[in-house]
Coordinates of C-alpha atoms in Angstrom, one line a residue:
X1 CA 0.0 0.0 0.0
X2 CA 1.1 3.5 -0.7
X3 CA 2.0 5.5 2.4
X4 CA -0.5 8.0 3.5
X5 CA 0.4 11.6 3.2
X6 CA 1.3 13.0 6.7
X7 CA -1.5 15.0 8.1
X8 CA -1.2 18.4 9.8
X9 CA -1.4 17.9 13.5
X10 CA -4.4 19.3 15.3
X11 CA -3.6 22.6 16.9
X12 CA -0.6 23.4 14.7
X13 CA -0.5 27.1 13.9
X14 CA -1.6 27.8 10.4
X15 CA -0.1 30.7 8.4
X16 CA -2.5 33.3 7.0
X17 CA -2.7 33.6 3.2
X18 CA -0.9 36.9 3.3
X19 CA 2.1 35.3 5.1
X20 CA 2.6 32.4 2.7
X21 CA 6.1 32.5 1.2
X22 CA 7.0 31.1 -2.2
X23 CA 8.8 27.8 -2.1
X24 CA 9.5 25.0 -4.7
X25 CA 6.5 23.6 -6.5
X26 CA 7.1 20.1 -5.0
X27 CA 7.9 21.2 -1.5
X28 CA 5.4 21.1 1.4
X29 CA 3.2 24.2 1.4
X30 CA 4.3 26.5 4.2
X31 CA 0.7 26.9 5.3
X32 CA 0.9 23.6 7.0
X33 CA -1.8 21.8 5.0
X34 CA 0.4 18.8 4.3
X35 CA 0.0 19.2 0.6
X36 CA 2.7 20.2 -1.9
X37 CA 2.9 24.0 -2.6
X38 CA 1.8 23.6 -6.3
X39 CA -1.4 21.9 -5.2
X40 CA -2.1 24.4 -2.4
X41 CA -1.3 28.1 -2.2
X42 CA 1.0 27.8 -5.3
X43 CA -2.0 27.0 -7.5
X44 CA -3.3 30.6 -7.4
X45 CA 0.2 32.0 -7.9
X46 CA 0.8 29.9 -11.0
X47 CA -2.6 30.8 -12.4
X48 CA -1.9 34.5 -11.8
X49 CA 1.5 34.3 -13.6
X50 CA 0.3 32.3 -16.6
X51 CA -3.1 34.0 -17.2
X52 CA -2.8 36.0 -20.4
X53 CA -3.2 39.8 -20.2
X54 CA -4.8 40.8 -23.5
X55 CA -3.7 44.5 -23.3
X56 CA -0.5 44.5 -21.2
X57 CA 0.3 48.2 -22.2
X58 CA -3.2 49.6 -21.4
X59 CA -2.9 52.7 -19.3
X60 CA 0.6 53.5 -20.4
X61 CA 1.3 56.7 -22.3
X62 CA 1.8 55.7 -26.0
X63 CA 0.1 52.3 -25.8
X64 CA -0.1 52.0 -29.6
X65 CA 3.7 52.8 -29.9
X66 CA 4.5 50.2 -27.2
X67 CA 2.7 47.6 -29.4
X68 CA 4.5 48.8 -32.5
X69 CA 7.9 48.6 -30.9
X70 CA 7.1 45.2 -29.5
X71 CA 5.8 43.6 -32.7
X72 CA 6.6 45.7 -35.8
X73 CA 9.7 47.9 -35.5
X74 CA 13.2 46.4 -35.8
X75 CA 15.4 49.1 -34.3
X76 CA 14.0 51.8 -32.0
X77 CA 14.4 53.4 -28.6
X78 CA 12.3 55.6 -26.3
X79 CA 13.3 57.3 -23.1
X80 CA 11.3 56.2 -20.0
X81 CA 10.4 58.3 -17.0
X82 CA 10.1 56.6 -13.6
X83 CA 7.6 57.6 -10.9
X84 CA 9.6 59.5 -8.2
X85 CA 12.5 60.1 -10.5
X86 CA 15.7 58.1 -11.2
X87 CA 17.6 56.3 -8.5
X88 CA 21.1 57.5 -7.5
X89 CA 23.7 56.4 -10.0
X90 CA 21.2 55.9 -12.9
X91 CA 21.4 58.8 -15.3
X92 CA 18.8 57.4 -17.7
X93 CA 16.4 54.5 -18.5
X94 CA 15.8 53.7 -22.2
X95 CA 13.5 51.2 -23.8
X96 CA 15.0 49.4 -26.8
X97 CA 13.4 47.0 -29.2
X98 CA 16.2 44.4 -28.8
X99 CA 19.6 44.2 -27.2
X100 CA 22.8 42.3 -28.0
X101 CA 22.7 38.6 -27.2
X102 CA 18.9 38.9 -26.6
X103 CA 19.6 40.3 -23.1
X104 CA 16.4 41.4 -21.3
X105 CA 18.2 44.4 -20.0
X106 CA 21.6 46.0 -19.7
X107 CA 23.2 48.3 -17.1
X108 CA 25.9 50.2 -18.9
X109 CA 29.2 51.2 -17.4
X110 CA 27.9 54.7 -16.8
X111 CA 25.0 53.3 -14.8
X112 CA 22.3 54.0 -17.5
X113 CA 19.8 51.2 -18.2
X114 CA 18.6 49.7 -21.4
X115 CA 15.4 47.6 -21.3
X116 CA 14.6 45.3 -24.2
X117 CA 11.0 44.9 -25.4
X118 CA 11.0 42.1 -27.9
X119 CA 12.4 39.3 -25.7
X120 CA 10.4 36.1 -24.9
X121 CA 8.7 36.4 -21.4
X122 CA 7.9 33.8 -18.8
X123 CA 4.4 34.8 -17.9
X124 CA 1.2 35.9 -19.5
X125 CA 1.6 39.5 -18.4
X126 CA 4.2 41.2 -20.5
X127 CA 4.0 44.3 -18.4
X128 CA 4.8 42.4 -15.2
X129 CA 7.7 40.7 -16.9
X130 CA 9.2 43.9 -18.1
X131 CA 8.7 45.6 -14.8
X132 CA 10.5 42.8 -13.0
X133 CA 13.4 43.1 -15.5
X134 CA 13.5 46.9 -15.1
X135 CA 13.5 46.7 -11.3
X136 CA 16.5 44.3 -11.3
X137 CA 18.4 46.4 -13.9
X138 CA 18.1 49.5 -11.8
X139 CA 20.0 47.6 -9.0
X140 CA 22.4 45.6 -11.2
X141 CA 26.1 46.3 -11.1
X142 CA 27.2 48.8 -13.8
X143 CA 28.6 47.1 -16.9
X144 CA 26.4 43.9 -16.5
X145 CA 23.4 42.4 -18.4
X146 CA 20.3 41.2 -16.6
X147 CA 19.3 37.6 -17.1
X148 CA 15.7 36.4 -17.6
X149 CA 13.8 34.7 -14.8
X150 CA 10.4 33.6 -13.7
X151 CA 8.6 36.6 -12.3
X152 CA 6.6 36.7 -9.0
X153 CA 2.9 36.7 -9.5
X154 CA 2.4 39.7 -7.2
X155 CA 5.2 41.8 -8.6
X156 CA 4.8 45.3 -9.9
X157 CA 3.8 46.2 -13.5
X158 CA 5.1 48.9 -15.8
X159 CA 2.1 50.9 -14.9
X160 CA 3.3 50.9 -11.3
X161 CA 6.9 52.0 -12.1
X162 CA 6.5 54.5 -15.0
X163 CA 5.3 58.1 -14.9
X164 CA 2.3 57.9 -17.2
X165 CA 2.1 61.7 -17.4
X166 CA 5.4 61.8 -19.2
X167 CA 5.4 61.6 -23.0
X168 CA 6.4 58.4 -24.8
X169 CA 8.4 59.4 -27.9
X170 CA 9.9 56.6 -29.9
X171 CA 12.9 57.2 -32.1
X172 CA 13.3 54.8 -35.0
X173 CA 16.8 54.0 -36.0
X174 CA 18.3 52.7 -39.3
X175 CA 20.4 50.3 -37.4
X176 CA 21.5 49.1 -33.9
X177 CA 24.4 51.5 -33.2
X178 CA 22.5 52.5 -30.1
X179 CA 23.7 49.3 -28.5
X180 CA 27.2 50.8 -27.8
X181 CA 28.0 54.4 -26.8
X182 CA 30.8 54.7 -29.4
X183 CA 30.0 52.4 -32.3
X184 CA 32.7 53.9 -34.6
X185 CA 35.4 52.7 -32.2
X186 CA 33.8 49.4 -31.3
X187 CA 35.8 46.1 -31.2
X188 CA 35.9 43.9 -34.3
X189 CA 33.6 41.4 -32.6
X190 CA 31.0 44.1 -31.7
X191 CA 31.3 45.7 -35.2
X192 CA 30.6 42.3 -36.8
X193 CA 27.6 41.7 -34.6
X194 CA 26.2 45.1 -35.4
X195 CA 26.7 44.5 -39.1
X196 CA 24.8 41.3 -39.0
X197 CA 21.9 42.8 -37.1
X198 CA 21.8 45.8 -39.4
X199 CA 21.6 43.7 -42.5
X200 CA 18.5 41.9 -41.1
X201 CA 16.6 45.1 -40.1
X202 CA 13.8 46.2 -42.4
X203 CA 14.0 49.9 -43.1
X204 CA 11.2 51.5 -41.1
X205 CA 10.1 55.1 -40.4
X206 CA 7.5 56.7 -38.1
X207 CA 5.1 59.1 -39.7
X208 CA 5.0 62.5 -38.1
X209 CA 1.5 63.7 -39.1
X210 CA -0.5 60.9 -37.4
X211 CA 0.0 58.7 -34.3
X212 CA 1.6 55.3 -34.4
X213 CA 1.8 54.8 -38.1
X214 CA 5.0 53.0 -39.3
X215 CA 6.1 52.8 -43.0
X216 CA 8.4 50.0 -43.9
X217 CA 10.3 49.0 -47.0
X218 CA 10.5 45.4 -48.4
X219 CA 12.0 44.1 -51.6
X220 CA 8.7 43.8 -53.6
X221 CA 6.6 46.6 -52.1
X222 CA 6.3 48.9 -49.2
X223 CA 3.8 48.9 -46.4
X224 CA 2.1 51.1 -43.9
X225 CA 1.3 49.5 -40.5
X226 CA -0.8 51.7 -38.3
X227 CA -1.6 50.7 -34.7
X228 CA -4.9 52.2 -33.7
X229 CA -6.4 52.6 -30.2
X230 CA -10.1 52.1 -31.1
X231 CA -12.2 49.1 -30.0
X232 CA -11.9 46.3 -32.6
X233 CA -15.6 46.0 -33.5
X234 CA -16.0 49.7 -33.8
X235 CA -12.9 50.0 -36.0
X236 CA -13.9 47.1 -38.2
X237 CA -17.2 48.8 -38.8
X238 CA -15.6 52.1 -39.7
X239 CA -13.0 50.5 -42.0
X240 CA -15.8 48.6 -43.7
X241 CA -17.8 51.8 -44.4
X242 CA -14.7 53.3 -46.0
X243 CA -13.8 50.2 -47.9
X244 CA -17.3 49.9 -49.4
X245 CA -17.2 53.6 -50.4
X246 CA -13.8 53.2 -52.1
X247 CA -12.2 55.5 -49.5
X248 CA -9.9 53.0 -47.6
X249 CA -6.8 53.4 -49.7
X250 CA -4.0 55.9 -49.3
X251 CA -3.9 57.0 -52.9
X252 CA -3.2 55.5 -56.3
X253 CA -1.6 52.1 -56.2
X254 CA -2.2 51.6 -52.5
X255 CA -4.6 49.1 -50.9
X256 CA -5.9 48.2 -47.5
X257 CA -5.0 44.5 -47.4
X258 CA -6.0 43.5 -43.9
X259 CA -4.9 43.9 -40.3
X260 CA -2.9 42.5 -37.5
X261 CA -4.3 41.9 -34.0
X262 CA -1.6 42.6 -31.4
X263 CA -1.8 43.0 -27.6
X264 CA -5.5 43.8 -27.7
X265 CA -5.2 46.4 -30.5
X266 CA -5.8 46.4 -34.3
X267 CA -3.1 47.2 -36.8
X268 CA -4.5 47.9 -40.3
X269 CA -2.0 47.3 -43.1
X270 CA -1.7 48.9 -46.5
X271 CA 0.3 47.8 -49.5
X272 CA 2.2 50.6 -51.1
X273 CA 4.1 51.0 -54.4
X274 CA 7.8 50.5 -54.0
X275 CA 8.4 54.1 -55.0
X276 CA 6.2 55.5 -52.2
X277 CA 8.4 56.5 -49.3
X278 CA 7.5 57.5 -45.8
X279 CA 7.2 61.2 -46.7
X280 CA 4.8 60.4 -49.5
X281 CA 2.5 58.8 -46.9
X282 CA 2.1 61.8 -44.7
X283 CA -0.6 63.7 -46.5
X284 CA -2.6 60.6 -47.6
X285 CA -2.5 59.3 -44.0
X286 CA -3.7 62.6 -42.5
X287 CA -6.6 62.7 -45.0
X288 CA -7.4 59.0 -44.1
X289 CA -7.4 59.8 -40.4
X290 CA -10.1 62.5 -41.1
X291 CA -12.2 60.1 -43.1
X292 CA -11.8 57.4 -40.4
X293 CA -12.9 59.8 -37.6
X294 CA -16.1 60.5 -39.5
X295 CA -16.7 56.8 -40.1
X296 CA -16.1 56.0 -36.4
X297 CA -18.7 58.6 -35.4
X298 CA -21.4 56.9 -37.4
X299 CA -23.8 54.6 -35.6
X300 CA -25.9 53.7 -38.7
X301 CA -26.4 50.0 -39.4
X302 CA -24.0 48.6 -42.0
X303 CA -25.4 48.2 -45.5
X304 CA -25.2 44.8 -47.3
X305 CA -22.1 46.0 -49.2
X306 CA -20.5 47.3 -46.0
X307 CA -21.2 44.0 -44.2
X308 CA -19.5 42.1 -47.1
X309 CA -16.5 44.5 -46.8
X310 CA -16.4 43.9 -43.1
X311 CA -16.4 40.1 -43.6
X312 CA -13.5 40.4 -46.0
X313 CA -11.5 42.5 -43.6
X314 CA -12.2 40.1 -40.7
X315 CA -11.0 37.2 -42.8
X316 CA -7.7 39.0 -43.5
X317 CA -6.8 39.5 -39.8
X318 CA -3.7 37.9 -38.4
X319 CA -3.1 37.6 -34.7
X320 CA 0.5 38.4 -33.6
X321 CA -0.1 38.0 -29.9

């Protein structure tokens, strides 16, 4: 016969839920129940860590640009402002799309911090993962990278650490020279790594006339990928109205081809002629934004043609996250 699991002795003091420390999944639960931690108080902790947060950047300034830098933009940075200011010895904190060696974060020799956005994460809450990495980077020794780890379920989120009244202003780069303070005098190994990364980066630019619209160049055609903050159903209706009316393009030779769904937001995508650069998109994008605002304000039922257009747009959605 299998041995019976030891039972908690009567009268043994039980710890309150708020006092339960985290231990190994197969270790006895500190509450004194006699069960393993993973089958007792660890169950809620695991569920909290693995539960997917659909909009991890909701509530942050520049949510749409956070999504773009996470999913669409190869090389970009943005300065971050912390609540309460910077700790002593940390002159700046900068968000980066990626870092060398896929480091989650890096504390430079001068004490400044780089936080990578496009790394794999251990939980279903990207905001909590990034906040944990940022917290550890702020305390890391200068000149050292920060390794990945499994984050606590009750740890802070970016929304707890960042000053959401400060602007979020991405800077798109043509390459990854921002990795090193003096790229021109980098070692041969670092220069080779930079060259490989730069060769793989798709040329990308942020439009200045509208929010969170990113032009990119590919060998066959160019694209405009525009992260929008509107509710998905409302945005699909508005795009369908414009598409049915022949007003969804950005000019001759352009076409609204579908959309991405990323971190709870929609990202409409247009095909552009290869000769159409980022500057050429500015006026058409501004005009489209005005048409879209009008379509979003309409609450009239969709016509049969608009419903067909909506169905086509829905069928051409791709979920990135």
